[in-house]
Coordinates of C-alpha atoms and ligand atoms in Angstrom, one line a residue:
X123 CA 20.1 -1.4 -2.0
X124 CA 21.8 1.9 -1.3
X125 CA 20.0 5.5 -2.4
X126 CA 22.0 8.5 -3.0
X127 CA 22.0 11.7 -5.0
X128 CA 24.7 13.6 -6.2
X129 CA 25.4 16.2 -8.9
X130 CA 27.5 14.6 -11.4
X131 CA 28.6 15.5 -14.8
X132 CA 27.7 12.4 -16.9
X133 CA 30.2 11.6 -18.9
X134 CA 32.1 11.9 -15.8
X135 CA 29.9 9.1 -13.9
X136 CA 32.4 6.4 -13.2
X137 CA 29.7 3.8 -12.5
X138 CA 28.4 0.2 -13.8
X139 CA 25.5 1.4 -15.6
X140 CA 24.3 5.4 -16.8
X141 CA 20.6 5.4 -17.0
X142 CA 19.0 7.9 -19.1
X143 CA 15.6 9.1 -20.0
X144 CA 14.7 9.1 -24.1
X145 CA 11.3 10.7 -25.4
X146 CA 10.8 9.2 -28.8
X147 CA 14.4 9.7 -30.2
X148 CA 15.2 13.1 -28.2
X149 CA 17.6 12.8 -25.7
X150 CA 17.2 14.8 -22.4
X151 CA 19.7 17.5 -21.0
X152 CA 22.1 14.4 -19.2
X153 CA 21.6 12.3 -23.0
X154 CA 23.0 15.2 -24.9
X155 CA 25.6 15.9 -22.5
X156 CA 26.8 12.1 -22.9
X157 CA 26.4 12.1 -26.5
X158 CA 28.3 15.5 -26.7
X159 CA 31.2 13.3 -24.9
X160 CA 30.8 10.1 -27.0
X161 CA 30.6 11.9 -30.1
X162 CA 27.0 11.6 -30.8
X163 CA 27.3 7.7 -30.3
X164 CA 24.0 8.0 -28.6
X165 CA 22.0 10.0 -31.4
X166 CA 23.2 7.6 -33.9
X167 CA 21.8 4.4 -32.2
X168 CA 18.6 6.3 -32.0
X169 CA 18.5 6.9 -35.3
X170 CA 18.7 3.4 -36.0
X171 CA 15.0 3.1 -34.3
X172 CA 15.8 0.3 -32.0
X173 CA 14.6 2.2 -29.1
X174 CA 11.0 1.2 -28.8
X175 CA 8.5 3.9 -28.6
X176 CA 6.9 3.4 -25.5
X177 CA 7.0 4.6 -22.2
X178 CA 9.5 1.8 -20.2
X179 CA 11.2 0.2 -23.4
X180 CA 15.0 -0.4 -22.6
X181 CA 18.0 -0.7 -24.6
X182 CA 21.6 -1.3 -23.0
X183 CA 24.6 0.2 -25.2
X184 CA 27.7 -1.5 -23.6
X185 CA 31.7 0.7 -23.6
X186 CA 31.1 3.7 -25.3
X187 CA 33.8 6.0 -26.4
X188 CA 34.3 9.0 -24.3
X189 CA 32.3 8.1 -21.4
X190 CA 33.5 6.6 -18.1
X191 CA 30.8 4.8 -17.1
X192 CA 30.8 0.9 -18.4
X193 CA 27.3 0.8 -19.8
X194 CA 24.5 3.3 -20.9
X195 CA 20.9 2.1 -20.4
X196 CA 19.0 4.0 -22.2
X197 CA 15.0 3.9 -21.0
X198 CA 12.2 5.0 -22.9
X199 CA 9.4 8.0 -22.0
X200 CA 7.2 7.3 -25.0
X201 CA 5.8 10.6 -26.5
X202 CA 6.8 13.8 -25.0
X203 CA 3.1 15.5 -25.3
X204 CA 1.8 12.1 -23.4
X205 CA 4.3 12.4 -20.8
X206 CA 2.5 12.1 -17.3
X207 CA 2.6 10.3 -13.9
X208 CA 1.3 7.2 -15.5
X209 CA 4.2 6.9 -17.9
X210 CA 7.2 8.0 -15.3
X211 CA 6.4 5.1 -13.4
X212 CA 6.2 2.9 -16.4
X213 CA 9.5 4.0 -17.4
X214 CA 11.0 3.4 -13.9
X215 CA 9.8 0.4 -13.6
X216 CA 11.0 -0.4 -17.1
X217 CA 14.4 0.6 -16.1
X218 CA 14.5 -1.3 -13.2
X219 CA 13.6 -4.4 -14.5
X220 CA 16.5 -3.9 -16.6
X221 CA 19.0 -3.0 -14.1
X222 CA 18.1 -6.3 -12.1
X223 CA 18.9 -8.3 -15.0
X224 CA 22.6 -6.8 -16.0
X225 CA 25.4 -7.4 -13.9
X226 CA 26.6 -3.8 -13.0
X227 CA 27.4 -3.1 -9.1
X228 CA 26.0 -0.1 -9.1
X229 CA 24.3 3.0 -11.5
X230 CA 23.9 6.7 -12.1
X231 CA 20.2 7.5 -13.0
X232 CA 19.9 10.6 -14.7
X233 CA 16.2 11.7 -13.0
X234 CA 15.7 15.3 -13.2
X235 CA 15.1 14.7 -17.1
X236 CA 12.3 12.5 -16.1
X237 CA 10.0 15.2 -14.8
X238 CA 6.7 15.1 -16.6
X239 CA 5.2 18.9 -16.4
X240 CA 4.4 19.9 -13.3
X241 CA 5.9 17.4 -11.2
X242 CA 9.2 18.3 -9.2
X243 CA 12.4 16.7 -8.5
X244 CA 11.1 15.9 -5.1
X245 CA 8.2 14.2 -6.1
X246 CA 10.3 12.2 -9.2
X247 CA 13.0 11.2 -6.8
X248 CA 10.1 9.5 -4.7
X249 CA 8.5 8.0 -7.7
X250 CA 12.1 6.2 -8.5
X251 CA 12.9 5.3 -4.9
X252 CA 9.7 3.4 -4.7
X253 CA 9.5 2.0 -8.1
X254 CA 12.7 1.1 -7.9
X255 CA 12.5 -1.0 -4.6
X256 CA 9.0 -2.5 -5.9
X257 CA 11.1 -4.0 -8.6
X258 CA 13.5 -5.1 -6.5
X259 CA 11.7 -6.6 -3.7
X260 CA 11.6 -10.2 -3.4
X261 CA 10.3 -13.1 -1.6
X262 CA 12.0 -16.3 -1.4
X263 CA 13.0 -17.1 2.0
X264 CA 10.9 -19.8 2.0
X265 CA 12.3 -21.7 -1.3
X266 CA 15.3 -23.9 -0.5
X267 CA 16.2 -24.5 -4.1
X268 CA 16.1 -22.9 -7.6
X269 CA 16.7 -19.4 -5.8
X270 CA 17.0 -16.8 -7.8
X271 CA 20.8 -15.3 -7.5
X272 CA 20.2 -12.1 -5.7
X273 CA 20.9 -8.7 -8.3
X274 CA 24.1 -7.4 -8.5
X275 CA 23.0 -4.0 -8.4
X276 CA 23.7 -2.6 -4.3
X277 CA 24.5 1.1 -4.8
X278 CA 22.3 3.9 -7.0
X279 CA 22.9 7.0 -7.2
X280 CA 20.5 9.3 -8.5
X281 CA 21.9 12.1 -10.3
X282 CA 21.6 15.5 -11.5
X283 CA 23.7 16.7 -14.4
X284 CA 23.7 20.2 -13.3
X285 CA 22.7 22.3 -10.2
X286 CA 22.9 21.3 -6.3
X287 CA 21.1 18.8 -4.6
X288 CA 18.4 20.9 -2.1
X289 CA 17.4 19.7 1.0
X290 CA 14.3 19.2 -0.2
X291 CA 15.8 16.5 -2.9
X292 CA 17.4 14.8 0.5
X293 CA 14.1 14.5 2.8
X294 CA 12.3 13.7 -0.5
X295 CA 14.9 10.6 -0.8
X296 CA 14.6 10.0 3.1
X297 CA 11.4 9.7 3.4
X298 CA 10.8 7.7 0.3
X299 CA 13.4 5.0 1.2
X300 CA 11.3 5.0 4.6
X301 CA 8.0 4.4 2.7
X302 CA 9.5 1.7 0.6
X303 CA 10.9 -0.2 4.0
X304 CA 6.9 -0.1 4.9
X305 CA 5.6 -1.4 1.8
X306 CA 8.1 -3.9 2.0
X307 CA 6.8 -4.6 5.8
X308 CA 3.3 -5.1 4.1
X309 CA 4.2 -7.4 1.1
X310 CA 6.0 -9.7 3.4
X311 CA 3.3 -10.4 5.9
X312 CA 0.6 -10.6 2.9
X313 CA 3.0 -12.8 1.2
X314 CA 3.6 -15.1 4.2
X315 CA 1.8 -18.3 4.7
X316 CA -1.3 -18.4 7.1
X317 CA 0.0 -21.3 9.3
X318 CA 2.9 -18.5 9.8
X319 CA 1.7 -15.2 9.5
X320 CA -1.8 -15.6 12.3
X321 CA -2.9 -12.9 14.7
X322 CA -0.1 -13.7 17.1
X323 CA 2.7 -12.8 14.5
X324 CA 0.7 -9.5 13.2
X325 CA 0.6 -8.6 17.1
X326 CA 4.2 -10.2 17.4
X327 CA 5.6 -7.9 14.2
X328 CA 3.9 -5.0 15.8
X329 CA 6.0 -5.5 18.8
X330 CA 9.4 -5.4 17.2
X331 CA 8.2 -2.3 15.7
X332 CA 7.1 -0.9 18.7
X333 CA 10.7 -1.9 19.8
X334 CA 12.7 -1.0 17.1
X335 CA 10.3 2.8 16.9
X336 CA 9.6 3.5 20.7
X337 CA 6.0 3.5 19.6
X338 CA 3.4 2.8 21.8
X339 CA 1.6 -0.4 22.1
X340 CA -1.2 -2.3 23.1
X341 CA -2.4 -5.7 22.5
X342 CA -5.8 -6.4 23.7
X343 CA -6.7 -9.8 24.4
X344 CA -10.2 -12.1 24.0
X345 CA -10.8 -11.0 27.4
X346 CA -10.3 -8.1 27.5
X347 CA -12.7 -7.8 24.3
X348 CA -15.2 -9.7 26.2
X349 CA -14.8 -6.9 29.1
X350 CA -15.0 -4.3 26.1
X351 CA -18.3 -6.0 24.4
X352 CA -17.0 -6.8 21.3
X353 CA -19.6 -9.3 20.5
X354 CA -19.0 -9.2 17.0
X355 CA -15.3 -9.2 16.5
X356 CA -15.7 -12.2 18.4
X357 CA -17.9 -13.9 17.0
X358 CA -15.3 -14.2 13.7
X359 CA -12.8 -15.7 16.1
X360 CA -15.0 -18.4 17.8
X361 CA -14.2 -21.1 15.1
X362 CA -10.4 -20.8 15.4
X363 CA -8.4 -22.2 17.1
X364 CA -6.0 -19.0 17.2
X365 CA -6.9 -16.5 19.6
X366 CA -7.9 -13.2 18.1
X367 CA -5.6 -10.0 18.8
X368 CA -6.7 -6.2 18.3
X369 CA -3.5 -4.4 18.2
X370 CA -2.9 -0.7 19.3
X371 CA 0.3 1.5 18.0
X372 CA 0.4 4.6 18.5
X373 CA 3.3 6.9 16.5
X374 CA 3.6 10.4 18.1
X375 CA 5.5 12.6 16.0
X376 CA 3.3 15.8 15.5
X377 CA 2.6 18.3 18.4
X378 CA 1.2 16.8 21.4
X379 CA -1.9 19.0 21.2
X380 CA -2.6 17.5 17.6
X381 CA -5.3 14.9 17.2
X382 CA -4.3 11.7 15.4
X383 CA -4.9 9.8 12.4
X384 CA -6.6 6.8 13.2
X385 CA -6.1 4.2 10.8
X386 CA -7.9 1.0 11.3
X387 CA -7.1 -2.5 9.3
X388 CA -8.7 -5.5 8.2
X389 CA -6.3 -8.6 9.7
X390 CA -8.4 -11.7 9.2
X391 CA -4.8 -14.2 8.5
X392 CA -7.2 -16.8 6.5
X393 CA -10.7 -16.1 5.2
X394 CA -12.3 -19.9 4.4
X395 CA -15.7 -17.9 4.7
X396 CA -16.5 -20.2 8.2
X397 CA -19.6 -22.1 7.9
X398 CA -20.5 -20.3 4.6
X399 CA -17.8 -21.9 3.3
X400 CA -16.2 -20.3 0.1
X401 CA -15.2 -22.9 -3.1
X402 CA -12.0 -24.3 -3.3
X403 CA -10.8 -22.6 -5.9
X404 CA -7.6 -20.0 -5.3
X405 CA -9.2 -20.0 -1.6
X406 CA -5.3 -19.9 -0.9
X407 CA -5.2 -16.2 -1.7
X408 CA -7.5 -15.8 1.1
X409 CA -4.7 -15.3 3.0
X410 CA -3.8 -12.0 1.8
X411 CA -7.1 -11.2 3.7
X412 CA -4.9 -9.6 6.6
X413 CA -3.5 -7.2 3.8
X414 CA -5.3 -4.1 5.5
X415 CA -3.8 -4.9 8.8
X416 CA -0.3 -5.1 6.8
X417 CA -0.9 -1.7 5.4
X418 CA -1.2 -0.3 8.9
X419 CA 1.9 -1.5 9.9
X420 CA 3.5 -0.9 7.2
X421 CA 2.5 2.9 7.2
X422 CA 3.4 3.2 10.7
X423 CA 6.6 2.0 10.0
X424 CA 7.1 4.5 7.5
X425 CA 6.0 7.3 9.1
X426 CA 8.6 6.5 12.5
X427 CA 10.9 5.3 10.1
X428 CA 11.2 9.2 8.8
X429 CA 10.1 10.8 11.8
X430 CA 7.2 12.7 10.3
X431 CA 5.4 15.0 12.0
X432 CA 2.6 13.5 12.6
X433 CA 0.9 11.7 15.3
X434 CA -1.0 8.7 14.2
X435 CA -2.6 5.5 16.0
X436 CA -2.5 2.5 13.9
X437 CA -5.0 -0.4 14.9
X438 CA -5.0 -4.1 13.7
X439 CA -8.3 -6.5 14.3
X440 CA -6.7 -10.2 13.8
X441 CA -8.8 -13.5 13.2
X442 CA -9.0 -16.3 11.5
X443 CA -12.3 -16.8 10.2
X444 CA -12.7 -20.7 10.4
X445 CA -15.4 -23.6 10.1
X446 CA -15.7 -25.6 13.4
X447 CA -18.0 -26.5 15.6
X448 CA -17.6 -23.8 18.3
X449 CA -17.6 -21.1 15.1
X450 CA -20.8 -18.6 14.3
X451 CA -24.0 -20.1 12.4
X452 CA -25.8 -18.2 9.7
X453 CA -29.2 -16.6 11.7
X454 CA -26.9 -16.2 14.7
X455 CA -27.3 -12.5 16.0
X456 CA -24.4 -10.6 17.9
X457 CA -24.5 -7.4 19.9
X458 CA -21.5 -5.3 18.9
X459 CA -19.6 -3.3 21.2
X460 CA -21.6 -0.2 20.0
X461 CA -24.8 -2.1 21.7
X462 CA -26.6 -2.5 18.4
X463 CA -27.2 -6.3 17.6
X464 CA -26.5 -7.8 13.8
X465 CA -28.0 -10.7 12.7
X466 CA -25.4 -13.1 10.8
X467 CA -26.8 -14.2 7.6
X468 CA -23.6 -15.3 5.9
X469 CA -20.3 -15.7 7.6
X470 CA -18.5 -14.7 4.7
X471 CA -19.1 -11.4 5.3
X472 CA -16.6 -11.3 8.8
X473 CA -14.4 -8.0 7.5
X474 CA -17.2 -5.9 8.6
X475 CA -17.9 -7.6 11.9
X476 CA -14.4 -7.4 13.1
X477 CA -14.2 -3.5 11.7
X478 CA -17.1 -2.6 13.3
X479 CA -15.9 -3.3 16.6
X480 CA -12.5 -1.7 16.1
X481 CA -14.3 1.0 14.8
X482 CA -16.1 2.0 17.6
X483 CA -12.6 1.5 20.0
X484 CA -11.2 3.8 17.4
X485 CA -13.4 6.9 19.0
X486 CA -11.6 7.0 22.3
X487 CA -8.6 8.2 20.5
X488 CA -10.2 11.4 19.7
X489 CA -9.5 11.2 15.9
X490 CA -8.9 13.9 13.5
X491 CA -10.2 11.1 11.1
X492 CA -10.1 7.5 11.1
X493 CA -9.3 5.3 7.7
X494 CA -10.5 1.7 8.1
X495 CA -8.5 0.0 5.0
X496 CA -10.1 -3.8 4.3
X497 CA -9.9 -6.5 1.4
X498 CA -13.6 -6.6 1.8
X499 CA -15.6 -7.4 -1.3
X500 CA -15.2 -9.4 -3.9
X501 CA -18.2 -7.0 -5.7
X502 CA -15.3 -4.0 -5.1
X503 CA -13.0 -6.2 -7.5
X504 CA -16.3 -6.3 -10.0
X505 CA -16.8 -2.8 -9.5
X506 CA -13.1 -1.0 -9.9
X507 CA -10.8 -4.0 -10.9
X508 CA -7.6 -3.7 -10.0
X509 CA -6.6 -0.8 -10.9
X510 CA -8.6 1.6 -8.1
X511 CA -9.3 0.4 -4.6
X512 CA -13.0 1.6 -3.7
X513 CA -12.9 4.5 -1.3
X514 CA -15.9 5.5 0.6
X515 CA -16.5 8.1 3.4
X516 CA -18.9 10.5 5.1
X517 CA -16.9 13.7 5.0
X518 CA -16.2 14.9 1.3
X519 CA -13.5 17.1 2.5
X520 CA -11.6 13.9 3.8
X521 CA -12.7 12.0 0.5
X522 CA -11.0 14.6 -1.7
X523 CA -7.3 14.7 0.9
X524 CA -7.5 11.0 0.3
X525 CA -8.2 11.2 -3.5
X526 CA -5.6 13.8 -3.6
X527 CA -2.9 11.5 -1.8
X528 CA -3.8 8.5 -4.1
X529 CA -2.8 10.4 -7.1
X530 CA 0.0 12.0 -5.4
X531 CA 1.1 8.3 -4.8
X532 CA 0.1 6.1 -8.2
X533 CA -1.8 4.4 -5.5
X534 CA -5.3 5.4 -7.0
X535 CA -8.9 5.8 -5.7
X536 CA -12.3 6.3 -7.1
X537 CA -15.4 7.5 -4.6
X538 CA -18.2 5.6 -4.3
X539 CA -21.7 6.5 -2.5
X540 CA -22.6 5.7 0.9
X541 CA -25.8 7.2 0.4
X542 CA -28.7 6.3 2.4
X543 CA -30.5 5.0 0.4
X544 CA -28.4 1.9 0.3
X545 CA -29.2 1.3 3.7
X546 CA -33.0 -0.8 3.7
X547 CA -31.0 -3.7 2.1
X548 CA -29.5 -4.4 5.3
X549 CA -32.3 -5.0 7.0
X550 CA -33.3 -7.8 9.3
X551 CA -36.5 -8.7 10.6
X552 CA -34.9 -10.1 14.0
X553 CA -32.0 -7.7 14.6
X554 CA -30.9 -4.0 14.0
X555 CA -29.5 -5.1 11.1
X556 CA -28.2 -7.8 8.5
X557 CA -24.4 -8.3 8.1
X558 CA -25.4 -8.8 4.1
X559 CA -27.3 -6.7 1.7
X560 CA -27.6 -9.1 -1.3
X561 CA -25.7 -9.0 -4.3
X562 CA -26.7 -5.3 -5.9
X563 CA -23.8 -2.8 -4.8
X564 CA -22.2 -5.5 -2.7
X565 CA -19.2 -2.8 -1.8
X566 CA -21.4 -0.2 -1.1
X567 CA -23.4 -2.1 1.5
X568 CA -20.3 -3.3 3.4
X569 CA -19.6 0.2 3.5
X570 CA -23.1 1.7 4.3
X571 CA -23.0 -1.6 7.5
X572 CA -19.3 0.3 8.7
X573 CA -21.2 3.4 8.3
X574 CA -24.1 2.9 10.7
X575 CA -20.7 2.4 13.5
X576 CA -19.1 5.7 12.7
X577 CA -21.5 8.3 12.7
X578 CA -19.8 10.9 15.2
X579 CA -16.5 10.4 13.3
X580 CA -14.6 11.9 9.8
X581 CA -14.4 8.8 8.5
X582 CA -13.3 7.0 5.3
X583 CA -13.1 3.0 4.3
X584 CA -10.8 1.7 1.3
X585 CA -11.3 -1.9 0.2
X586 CA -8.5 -2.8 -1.3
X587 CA -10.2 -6.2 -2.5
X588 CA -8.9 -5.9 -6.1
X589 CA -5.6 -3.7 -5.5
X590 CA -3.9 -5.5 -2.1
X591 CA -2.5 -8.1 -4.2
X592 CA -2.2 -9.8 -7.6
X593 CA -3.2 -13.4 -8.9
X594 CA -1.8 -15.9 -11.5
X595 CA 1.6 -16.2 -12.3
X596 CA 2.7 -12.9 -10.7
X597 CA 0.8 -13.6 -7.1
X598 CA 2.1 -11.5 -4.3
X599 CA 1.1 -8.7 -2.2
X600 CA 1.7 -5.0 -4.2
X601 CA 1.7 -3.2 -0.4
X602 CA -1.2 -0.9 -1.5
X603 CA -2.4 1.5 -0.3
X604 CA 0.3 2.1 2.0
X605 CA 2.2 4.9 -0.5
X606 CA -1.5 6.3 -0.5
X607 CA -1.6 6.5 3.5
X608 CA 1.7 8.0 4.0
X609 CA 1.1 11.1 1.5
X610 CA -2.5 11.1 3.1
X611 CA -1.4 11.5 7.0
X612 CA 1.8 13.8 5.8
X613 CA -0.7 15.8 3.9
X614 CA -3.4 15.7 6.6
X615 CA -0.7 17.1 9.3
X616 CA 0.7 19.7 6.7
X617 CA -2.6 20.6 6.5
X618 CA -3.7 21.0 2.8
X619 CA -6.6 20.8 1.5
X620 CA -8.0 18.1 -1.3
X621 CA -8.2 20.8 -4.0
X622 CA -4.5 22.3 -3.2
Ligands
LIG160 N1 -12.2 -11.3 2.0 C1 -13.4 -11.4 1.3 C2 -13.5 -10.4 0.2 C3 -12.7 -10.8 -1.1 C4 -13.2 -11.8 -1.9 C5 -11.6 -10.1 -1.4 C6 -12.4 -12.2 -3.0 C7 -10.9 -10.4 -2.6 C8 -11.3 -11.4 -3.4 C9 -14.6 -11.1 2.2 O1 -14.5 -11.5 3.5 C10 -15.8 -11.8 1.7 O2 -15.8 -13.0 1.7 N2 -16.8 -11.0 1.2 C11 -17.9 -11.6 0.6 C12 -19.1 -10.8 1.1 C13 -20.5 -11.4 0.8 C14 -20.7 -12.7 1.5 C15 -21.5 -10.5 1.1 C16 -17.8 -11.5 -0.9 O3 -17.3 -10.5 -1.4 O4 -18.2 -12.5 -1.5
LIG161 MN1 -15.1 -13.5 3.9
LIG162 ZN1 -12.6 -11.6 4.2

């Protein structure tokens, strides 16, 4: 689908569909102008109440007299004194959802009247880009029958009934449309099948980017992980039969002297728990298990995709982590690539002994910071749900930009400790430490065991256990937290503080 913005009287819009905002029956500055021109056809319908209330309710109004558009979609914002973030992107998503269903070609969104207080037109226009393009994203190129017909919709403007459109308003729809291409990036390789998507595709997609981006790229091999010492990283691999990859882009957009953003991802392509074998049930959604290591490409993609000035290094550990004979016993004990040894008590718990390892590479890059972003606990799901991934980090400062960035995004956070204290349950009486620390705080002592491998570094871990993807009848990947990661590393270069 096509993005543009234009100013454009409305009853003037000669397109398939007008879309405009409603708080509880009171029409914004576009609404009244198209009322004004349809002879208060608009007001009247309201009137009748069949608008629901809340924020995202639809109701399509078909030919009315005195405007050259063919439909009017009119899209609830629930109650005015409500009106936030939260209910902007329920009402986009609302009227996208409609917009997929009708038949019209293409549409005139009215989005300057969707600004809840505070918020600018910038910041709106990338809220309806990406909401927008969530709706319309699909997957189905692996279904030979019963396809849906793709949506008629291809061009949509978003418009402004009065003023000109700012550069501002065009880098904000640029580098949205950028950011939706990376979440799209993400959903698709969580969404594809582990017998297709496996360490060599992830190092195999990061090539076409590197390609397609001039980025630079590395792939590092088994042996050359064996030459490195990453005992641990792999260790996961052993039991697979495909061959592990770490993967190594590099984005250079800011000033040569600046030092990058380091973001690290969790890409184990199928999570059977190895010889800790996990039940049976849903263990097909272990394959969104890579969905960390999709987020990193996806972020990188956005970020070259609207040349951003900012240099970041993107790095993807890919396993398997599989039962076999060849593959890592429980009581087995590692030496990572940092020289302290782990003992193996459940090998279940792999996330942390491939990030460990690709934690400690991270360091040579000289990082401002380094994200590690991981589906790693299922105790993170108990803890948060699916509404907040679980962020954790040793540096408050770089805690609060990344708070700051999720909110920014609708691509929400919530701090948890990593204090100390945490630590004793990871100890093992044969080995510096346990690669488990029973069930209390389960997500806090995968964090505190990344911890012990990043204590010279501004560091910060996400698990994304609960938010990465969604289960039951609406199973995909949602490409979180990548909207979170581009605001963070545009913010980070730009910058700003948490609190600004
Ligand atoms: N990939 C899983 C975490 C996970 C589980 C994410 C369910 C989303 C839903 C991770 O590798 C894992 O298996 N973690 C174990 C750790 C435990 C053995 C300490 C878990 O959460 O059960
Ligand atoms: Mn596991
Ligand atoms: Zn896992």
């Amino acid at each position: 689908m096509e993005f543009s913005i234009r100013s454009l009287a409305p009853q003037k819009a000669k397109a398939g569909c007008l879309v405009l905002g409603v708080h509880v029956a009171e029409l914004g500055k576009a609404g009244r102008q198209a009322d004004k021109a349809a002879q208060g056809a608009l007001r009247r319908v309201l009137a009748q109440g069949d608008l629901a209330a809340k924020a995202g309710a639809t109701l399509l109004l078909q030919r009315l007299p005195g405007l050259a558009a063919e439909r009017v979609l009119l899209v609830g914002l629930g109650e005015r004194k409500e009106f936030g973030l939260g209910a902007l992107r329920d009402a986009l998503r609302g009227a996208a959802q409609a917009l997929r269903e009708i038949g019209a070609r293409d549409a005139a969104f009215y989005v300057a009247d969707l600004a809840p207080p505070g918020l600018g037109l910038p910041a709106v226009l990338r809220h309806a880009v990406l909401g927008i393009r969530d709706v319309f994203y699909r997957f189905d190129q692996l279904k030979t029958q019963k396809k849906a017909p793709p949506p008629a919709l291809a061009t949509l403007t978003l418009a402004l009934a009065s003023g000109p459109v700012t550069l501002q308003a065009q880098a904000a729809l640029k580098e949205a449309a950028a950011t939706a291409d990376g979440v799209d990036l993400a959903r698709t390789l969580g969404n594809l099948p582990p017998n297709i998507c496996s360490p060599a595709y992830l190092a195999e997609e990061a090539r076409k980017l590197a390609r397609q981006f001039s980025l630079g790229l590395q792939v590092l091999e088994r042996k050359d992980m064996e030459k490195l010492g990453m005992g641990s990283l792999l260790s996961v691999a052993q039991g697979s039969r495909q061959p592990p990859k770490l993967v190594v882009l590099r984005y250079r957009g800011g000033p040569a002297k600046q030092r990058p953003l380091v973001l690290v991802g969790k890409g184990i392509t199928f999570d059977t728990g190895g010889i800790s074998l996990k039940p049976g049930a849903e263990m097909d959604e272990m394959k969104f298990d890579m969905s960390g290591a999709g987020s990193v490409l996806g972020a990188l993609r956005a970020l070259a995709g609207m040349r951003a000035p900012v240099n970041v290094v993107g790095i993807v550990a890919a396993c398997e982590n599989m039962p076999d004979g060849q593959a890592t016993r429980p009581g087995d004990i590692v030496t990572t690539m940092s020289g302290q040894t782990v003992e193996i008590l459940n090998t279940d718990a792999e996330g942390r002994l491939i990030l460990c390892d690709a934690l400690t590479y991270s360091a040579r890059f000289d990082p401002a910071a380094v994200v590690d972003i991981a589906t790693l606990t299922g105790a993170c799901v108990i803890a948060l749900g699916h509404v907040a991934s679980g962020l954790f980090a040793n540096d408050e400062r770089l805690s609060d930009q990344i708070r700051a960035a999720g909110e920014e995004a609708w691509d929400r956070v919530w701090p948890m400790p990593v204090w100390e204290d945490y630590q004793e349950q990871l100890r093992s009486n044969f080995a510096d430490m346990a690669n488990i620390g029973g069930r209390p705080g389960g997500s806090i002592t995968a964090a505190c065991f990344l911890a012990r491998f990043t204590p010279k570094l501004r560091w910060a871990h996400l698990d994304i256990a609960g938010t990465a993807w969604k289960s039951g009848r609406e199973k995909g990947s949602t490409g979180r937290p990548v909207p979170l990661l581009v605001r963070l590393a545009l913010r980070l270069a730009s910058g700003r503080t948490g609190k600004a």
